[in-house]
mmCIF file of C-alpha atoms and ligand atoms in Angstrom:
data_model
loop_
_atom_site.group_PDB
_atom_site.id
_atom_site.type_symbol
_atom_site.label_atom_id
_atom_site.label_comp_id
_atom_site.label_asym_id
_atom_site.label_seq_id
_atom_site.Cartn_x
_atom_site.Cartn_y
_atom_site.Cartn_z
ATOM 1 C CA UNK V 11 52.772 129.666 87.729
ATOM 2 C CA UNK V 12 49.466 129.139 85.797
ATOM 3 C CA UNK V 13 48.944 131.956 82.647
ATOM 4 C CA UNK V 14 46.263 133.118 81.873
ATOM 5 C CA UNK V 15 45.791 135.156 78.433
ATOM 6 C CA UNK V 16 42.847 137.124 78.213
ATOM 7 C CA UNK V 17 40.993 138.224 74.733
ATOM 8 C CA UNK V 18 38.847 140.993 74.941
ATOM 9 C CA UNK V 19 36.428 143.436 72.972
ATOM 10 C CA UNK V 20 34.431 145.150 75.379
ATOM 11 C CA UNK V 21 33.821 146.412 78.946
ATOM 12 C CA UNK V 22 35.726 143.749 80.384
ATOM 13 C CA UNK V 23 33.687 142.687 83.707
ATOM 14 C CA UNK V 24 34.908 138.999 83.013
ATOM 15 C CA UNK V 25 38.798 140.235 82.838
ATOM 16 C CA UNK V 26 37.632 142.335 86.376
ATOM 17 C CA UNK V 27 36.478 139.115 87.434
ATOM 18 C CA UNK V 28 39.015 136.719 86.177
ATOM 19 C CA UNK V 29 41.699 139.488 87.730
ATOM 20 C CA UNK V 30 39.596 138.886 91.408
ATOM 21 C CA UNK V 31 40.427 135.305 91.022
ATOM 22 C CA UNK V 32 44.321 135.191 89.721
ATOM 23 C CA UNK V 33 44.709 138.313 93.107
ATOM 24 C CA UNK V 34 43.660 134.764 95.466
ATOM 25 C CA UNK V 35 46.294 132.972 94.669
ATOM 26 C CA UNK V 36 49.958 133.815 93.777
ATOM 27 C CA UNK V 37 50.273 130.570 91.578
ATOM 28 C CA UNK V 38 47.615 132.506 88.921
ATOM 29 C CA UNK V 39 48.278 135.347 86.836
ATOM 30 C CA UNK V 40 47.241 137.296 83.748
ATOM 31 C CA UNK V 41 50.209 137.397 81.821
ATOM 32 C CA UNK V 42 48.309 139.441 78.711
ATOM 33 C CA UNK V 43 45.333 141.030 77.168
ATOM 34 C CA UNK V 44 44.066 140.706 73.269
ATOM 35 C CA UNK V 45 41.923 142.751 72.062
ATOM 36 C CA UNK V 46 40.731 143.484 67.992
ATOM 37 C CA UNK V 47 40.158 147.442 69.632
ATOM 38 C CA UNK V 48 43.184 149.539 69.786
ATOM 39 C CA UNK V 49 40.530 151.137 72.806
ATOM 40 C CA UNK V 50 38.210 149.482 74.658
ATOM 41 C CA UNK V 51 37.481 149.619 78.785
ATOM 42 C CA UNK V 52 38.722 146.347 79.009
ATOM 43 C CA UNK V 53 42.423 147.696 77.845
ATOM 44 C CA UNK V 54 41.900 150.432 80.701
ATOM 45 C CA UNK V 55 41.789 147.618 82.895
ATOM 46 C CA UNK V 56 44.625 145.983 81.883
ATOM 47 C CA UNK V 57 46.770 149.076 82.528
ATOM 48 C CA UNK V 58 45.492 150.061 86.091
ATOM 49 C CA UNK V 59 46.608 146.247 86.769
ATOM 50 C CA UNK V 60 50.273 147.055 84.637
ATOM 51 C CA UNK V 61 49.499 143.611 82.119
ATOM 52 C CA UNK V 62 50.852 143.920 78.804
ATOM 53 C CA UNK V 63 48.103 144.434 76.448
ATOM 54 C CA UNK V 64 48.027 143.559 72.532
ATOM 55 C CA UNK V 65 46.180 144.835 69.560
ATOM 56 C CA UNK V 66 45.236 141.665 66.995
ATOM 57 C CA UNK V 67 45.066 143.456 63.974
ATOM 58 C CA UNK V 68 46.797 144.275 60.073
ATOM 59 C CA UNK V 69 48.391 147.723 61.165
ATOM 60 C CA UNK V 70 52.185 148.392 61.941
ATOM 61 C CA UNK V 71 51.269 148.843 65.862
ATOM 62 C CA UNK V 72 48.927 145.764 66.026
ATOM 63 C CA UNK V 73 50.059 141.522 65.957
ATOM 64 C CA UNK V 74 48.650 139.308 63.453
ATOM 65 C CA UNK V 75 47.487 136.047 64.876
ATOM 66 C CA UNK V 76 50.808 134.611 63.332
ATOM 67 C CA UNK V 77 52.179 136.819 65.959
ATOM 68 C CA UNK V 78 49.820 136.225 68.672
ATOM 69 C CA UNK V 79 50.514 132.371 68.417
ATOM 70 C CA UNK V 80 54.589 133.324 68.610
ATOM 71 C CA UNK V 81 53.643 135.803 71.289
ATOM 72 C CA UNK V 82 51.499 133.344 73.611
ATOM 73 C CA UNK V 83 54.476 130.916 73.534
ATOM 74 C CA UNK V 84 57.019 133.175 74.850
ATOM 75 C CA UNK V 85 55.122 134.326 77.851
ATOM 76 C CA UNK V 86 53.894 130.691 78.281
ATOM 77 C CA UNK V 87 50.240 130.893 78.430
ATOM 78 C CA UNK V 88 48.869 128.066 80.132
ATOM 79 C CA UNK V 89 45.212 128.749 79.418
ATOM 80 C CA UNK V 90 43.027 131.314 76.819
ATOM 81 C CA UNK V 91 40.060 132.837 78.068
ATOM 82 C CA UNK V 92 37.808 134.683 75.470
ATOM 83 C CA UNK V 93 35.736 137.567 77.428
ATOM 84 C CA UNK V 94 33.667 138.907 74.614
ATOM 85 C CA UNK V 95 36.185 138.459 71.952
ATOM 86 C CA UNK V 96 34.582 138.948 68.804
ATOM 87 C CA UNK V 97 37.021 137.751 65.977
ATOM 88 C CA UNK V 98 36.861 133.819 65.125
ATOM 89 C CA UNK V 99 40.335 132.299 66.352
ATOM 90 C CA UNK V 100 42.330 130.996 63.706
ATOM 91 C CA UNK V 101 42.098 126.794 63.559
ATOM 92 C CA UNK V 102 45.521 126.821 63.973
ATOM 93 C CA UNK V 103 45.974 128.839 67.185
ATOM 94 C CA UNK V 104 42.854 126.181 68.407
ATOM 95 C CA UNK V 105 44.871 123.050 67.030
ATOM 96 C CA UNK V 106 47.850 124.352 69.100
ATOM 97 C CA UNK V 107 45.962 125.021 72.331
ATOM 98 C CA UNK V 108 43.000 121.993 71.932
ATOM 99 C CA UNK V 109 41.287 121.865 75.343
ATOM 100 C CA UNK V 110 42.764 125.052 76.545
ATOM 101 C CA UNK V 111 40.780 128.244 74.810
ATOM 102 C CA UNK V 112 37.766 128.467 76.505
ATOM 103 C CA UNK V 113 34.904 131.081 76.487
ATOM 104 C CA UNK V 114 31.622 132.789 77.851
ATOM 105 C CA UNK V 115 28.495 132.935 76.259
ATOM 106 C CA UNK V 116 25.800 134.877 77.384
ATOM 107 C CA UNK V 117 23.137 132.479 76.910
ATOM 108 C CA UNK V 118 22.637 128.392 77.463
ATOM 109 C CA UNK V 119 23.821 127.200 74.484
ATOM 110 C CA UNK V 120 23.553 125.366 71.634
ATOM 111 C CA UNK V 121 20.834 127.720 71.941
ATOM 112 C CA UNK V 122 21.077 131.307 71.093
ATOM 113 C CA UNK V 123 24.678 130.664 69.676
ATOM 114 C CA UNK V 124 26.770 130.959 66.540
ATOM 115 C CA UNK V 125 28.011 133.563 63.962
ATOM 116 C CA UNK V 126 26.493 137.353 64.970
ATOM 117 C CA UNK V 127 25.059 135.709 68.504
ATOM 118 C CA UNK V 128 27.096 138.257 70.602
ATOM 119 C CA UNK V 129 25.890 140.710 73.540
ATOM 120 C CA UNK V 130 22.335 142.019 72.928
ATOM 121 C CA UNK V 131 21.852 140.454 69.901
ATOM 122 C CA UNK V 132 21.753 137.090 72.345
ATOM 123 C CA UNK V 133 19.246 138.492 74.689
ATOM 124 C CA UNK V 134 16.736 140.142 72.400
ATOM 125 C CA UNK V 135 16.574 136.623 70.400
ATOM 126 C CA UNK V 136 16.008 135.032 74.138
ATOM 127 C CA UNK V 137 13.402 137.481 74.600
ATOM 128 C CA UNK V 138 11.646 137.083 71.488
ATOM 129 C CA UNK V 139 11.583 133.370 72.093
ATOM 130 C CA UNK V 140 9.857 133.634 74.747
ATOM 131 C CA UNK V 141 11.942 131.164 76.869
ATOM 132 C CA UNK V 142 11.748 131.320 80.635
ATOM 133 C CA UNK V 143 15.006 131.060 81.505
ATOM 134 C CA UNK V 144 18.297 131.543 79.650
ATOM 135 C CA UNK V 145 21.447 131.809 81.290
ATOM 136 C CA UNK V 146 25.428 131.537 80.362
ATOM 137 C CA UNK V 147 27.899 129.131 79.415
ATOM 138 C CA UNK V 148 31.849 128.564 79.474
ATOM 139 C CA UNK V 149 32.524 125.959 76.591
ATOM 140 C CA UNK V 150 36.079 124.682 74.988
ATOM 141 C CA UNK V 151 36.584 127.193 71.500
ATOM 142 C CA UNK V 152 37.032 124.494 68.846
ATOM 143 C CA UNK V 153 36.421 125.309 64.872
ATOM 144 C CA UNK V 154 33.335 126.378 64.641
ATOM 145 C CA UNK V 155 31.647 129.428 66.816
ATOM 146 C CA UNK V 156 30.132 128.501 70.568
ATOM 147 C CA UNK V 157 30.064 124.948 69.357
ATOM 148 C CA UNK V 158 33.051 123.396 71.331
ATOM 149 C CA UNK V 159 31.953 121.018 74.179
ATOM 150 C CA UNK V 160 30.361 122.663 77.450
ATOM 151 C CA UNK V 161 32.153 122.643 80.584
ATOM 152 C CA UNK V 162 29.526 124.304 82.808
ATOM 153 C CA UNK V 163 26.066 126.421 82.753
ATOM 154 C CA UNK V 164 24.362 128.154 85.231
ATOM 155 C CA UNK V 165 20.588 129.598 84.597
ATOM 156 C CA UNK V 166 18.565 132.069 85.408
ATOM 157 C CA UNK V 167 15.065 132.633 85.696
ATOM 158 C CA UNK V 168 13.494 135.855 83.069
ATOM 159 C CA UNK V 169 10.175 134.762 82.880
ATOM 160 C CA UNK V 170 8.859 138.157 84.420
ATOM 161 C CA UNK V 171 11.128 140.429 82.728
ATOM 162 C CA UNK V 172 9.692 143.224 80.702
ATOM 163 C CA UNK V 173 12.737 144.026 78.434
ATOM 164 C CA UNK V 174 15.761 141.710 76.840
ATOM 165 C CA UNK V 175 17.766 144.274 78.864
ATOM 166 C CA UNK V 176 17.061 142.966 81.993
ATOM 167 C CA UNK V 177 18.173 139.551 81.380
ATOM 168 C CA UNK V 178 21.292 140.848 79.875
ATOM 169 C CA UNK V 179 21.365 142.623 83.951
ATOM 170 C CA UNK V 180 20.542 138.398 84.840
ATOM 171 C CA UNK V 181 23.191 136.814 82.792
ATOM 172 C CA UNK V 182 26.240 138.892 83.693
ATOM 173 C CA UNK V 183 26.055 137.975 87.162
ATOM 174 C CA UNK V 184 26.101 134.485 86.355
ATOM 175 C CA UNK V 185 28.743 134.703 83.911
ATOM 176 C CA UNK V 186 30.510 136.325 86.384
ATOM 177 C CA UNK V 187 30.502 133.458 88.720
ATOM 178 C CA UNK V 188 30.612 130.652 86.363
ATOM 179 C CA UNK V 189 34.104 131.991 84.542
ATOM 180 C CA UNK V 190 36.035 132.386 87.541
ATOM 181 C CA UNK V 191 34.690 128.706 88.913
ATOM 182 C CA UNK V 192 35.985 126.529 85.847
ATOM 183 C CA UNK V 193 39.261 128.870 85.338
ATOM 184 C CA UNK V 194 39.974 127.636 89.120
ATOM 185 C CA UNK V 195 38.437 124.494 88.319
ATOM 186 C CA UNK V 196 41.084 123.930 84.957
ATOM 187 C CA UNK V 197 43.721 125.214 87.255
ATOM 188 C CA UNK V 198 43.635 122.566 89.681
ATOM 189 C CA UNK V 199 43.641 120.154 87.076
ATOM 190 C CA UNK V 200 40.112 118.872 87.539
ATOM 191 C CA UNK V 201 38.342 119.486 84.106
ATOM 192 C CA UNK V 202 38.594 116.027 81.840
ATOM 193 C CA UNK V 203 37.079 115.373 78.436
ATOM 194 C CA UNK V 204 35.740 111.900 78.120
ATOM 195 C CA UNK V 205 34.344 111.082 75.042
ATOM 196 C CA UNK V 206 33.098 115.413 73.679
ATOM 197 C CA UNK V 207 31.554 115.705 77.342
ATOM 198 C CA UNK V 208 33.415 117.459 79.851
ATOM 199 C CA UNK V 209 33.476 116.152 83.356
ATOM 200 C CA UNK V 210 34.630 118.638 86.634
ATOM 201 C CA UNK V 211 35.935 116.192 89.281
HETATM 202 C C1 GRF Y 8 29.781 138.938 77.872
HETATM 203 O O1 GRF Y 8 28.382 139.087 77.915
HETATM 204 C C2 GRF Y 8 30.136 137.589 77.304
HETATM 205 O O2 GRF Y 8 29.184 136.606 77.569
HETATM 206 C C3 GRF Y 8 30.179 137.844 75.829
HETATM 207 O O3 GRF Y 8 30.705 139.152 75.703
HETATM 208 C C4 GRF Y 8 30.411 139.893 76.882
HETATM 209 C C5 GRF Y 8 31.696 140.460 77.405
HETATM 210 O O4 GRF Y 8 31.383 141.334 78.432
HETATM 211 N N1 GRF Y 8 30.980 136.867 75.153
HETATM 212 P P1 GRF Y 8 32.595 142.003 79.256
HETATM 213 O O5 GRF Y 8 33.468 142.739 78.251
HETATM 214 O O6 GRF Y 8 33.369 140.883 79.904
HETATM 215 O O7 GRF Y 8 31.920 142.899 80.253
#
């Protein structure tokens, strides 16, 4: 069995996508949800589907990331996947799981990434550049924010939108496919790291 853990903050279309993926195959499962929100839709989700959901947080009914770590051990998670989680992962929890936290970012980075580049922040900065295309990215979490190496991108064209809105409409249907794709992709064992660049056989 290959675990997934999922860490969320939002509406949670990646976990609804990454859940369409693990239903394929009965070797794939989400064995938990994260979230920094004692409520989000993403934690709705995670019930309708009956997977054990956490709060990260300092209160009595929440798990410190001391926990977490603990936690992620005893249900054997095989693989992180950050959909939109917003906190910065401890560098202990990434020592412990090197090459196996990855996340989505909503735009092709280096560019348009980094501390406070999150949802429509990303896309009004695209906008305002004036860039042509943008895109998203899934990308190893290492120490410092969106700046672990890239395992895949997939672009889109916005050079007739009107509003940044309308390439956040783009980029979610790319994330969408490129998540899923290297999740598989890590599952079957053919993602290496030779050298900071990532190669999918
Ligand atoms: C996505 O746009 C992702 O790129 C960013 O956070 C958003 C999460 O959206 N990291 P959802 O909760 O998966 O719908």
């Amino acid at each position: 069995m290959f675990r997934i853990s999922v860490f969320v903050s939002g509406r949670g279309s990646n976990l609804n996508t990454i859940l369409k993926e693990t239903s394929k195959d009965k070797n794939l499962e989400i064995n938990a949800v994260f979230s920094n929100k004692s409520t989000c839709p993403a934690f709705e989700i995670a019930d309708e589907n009956g997977i054990p959901k956490y709060v990260i947080g300092n209160t009595q009914d929440s798990v410190s990331f001391d926990e977490v770590s603990a936690l992620l051990e005893k249900i054997g998670t095989d693989l992180i996947v950050l959909a939109g989680f917003l906190k910065k992962i401890p560098d202990v929890l990434v020592d412990k799981y090197e090459n196996r936290i990855i996340s989505i970012h909503p735009a092709l980075l280096p560019s348009f990434g980094g501390k406070g580049m999150y949802g429509m922040n990303v896309h009004r900065a695209v906008f305002d550049s004036t860039a042509k295309v943008s895109g998203a990215t899934v990308h190893f979490v290492n120490k410092v924010f969106d700046a672990g190496s890239i395992i895949a991108q997939k672009c889109v064209d916005i050079s007739e939108v009107d509003y940044p809105e309308e390439i956040a409409e783009k980029v979610i249907k790319v994330e969408h496919s490129i998540l899923p794709y290297v999740i598989r992709k890590i599952y079957e064992g053919k993602v290496y790291v030779e050298n900071k660049r990532v190669k999918i056989k």
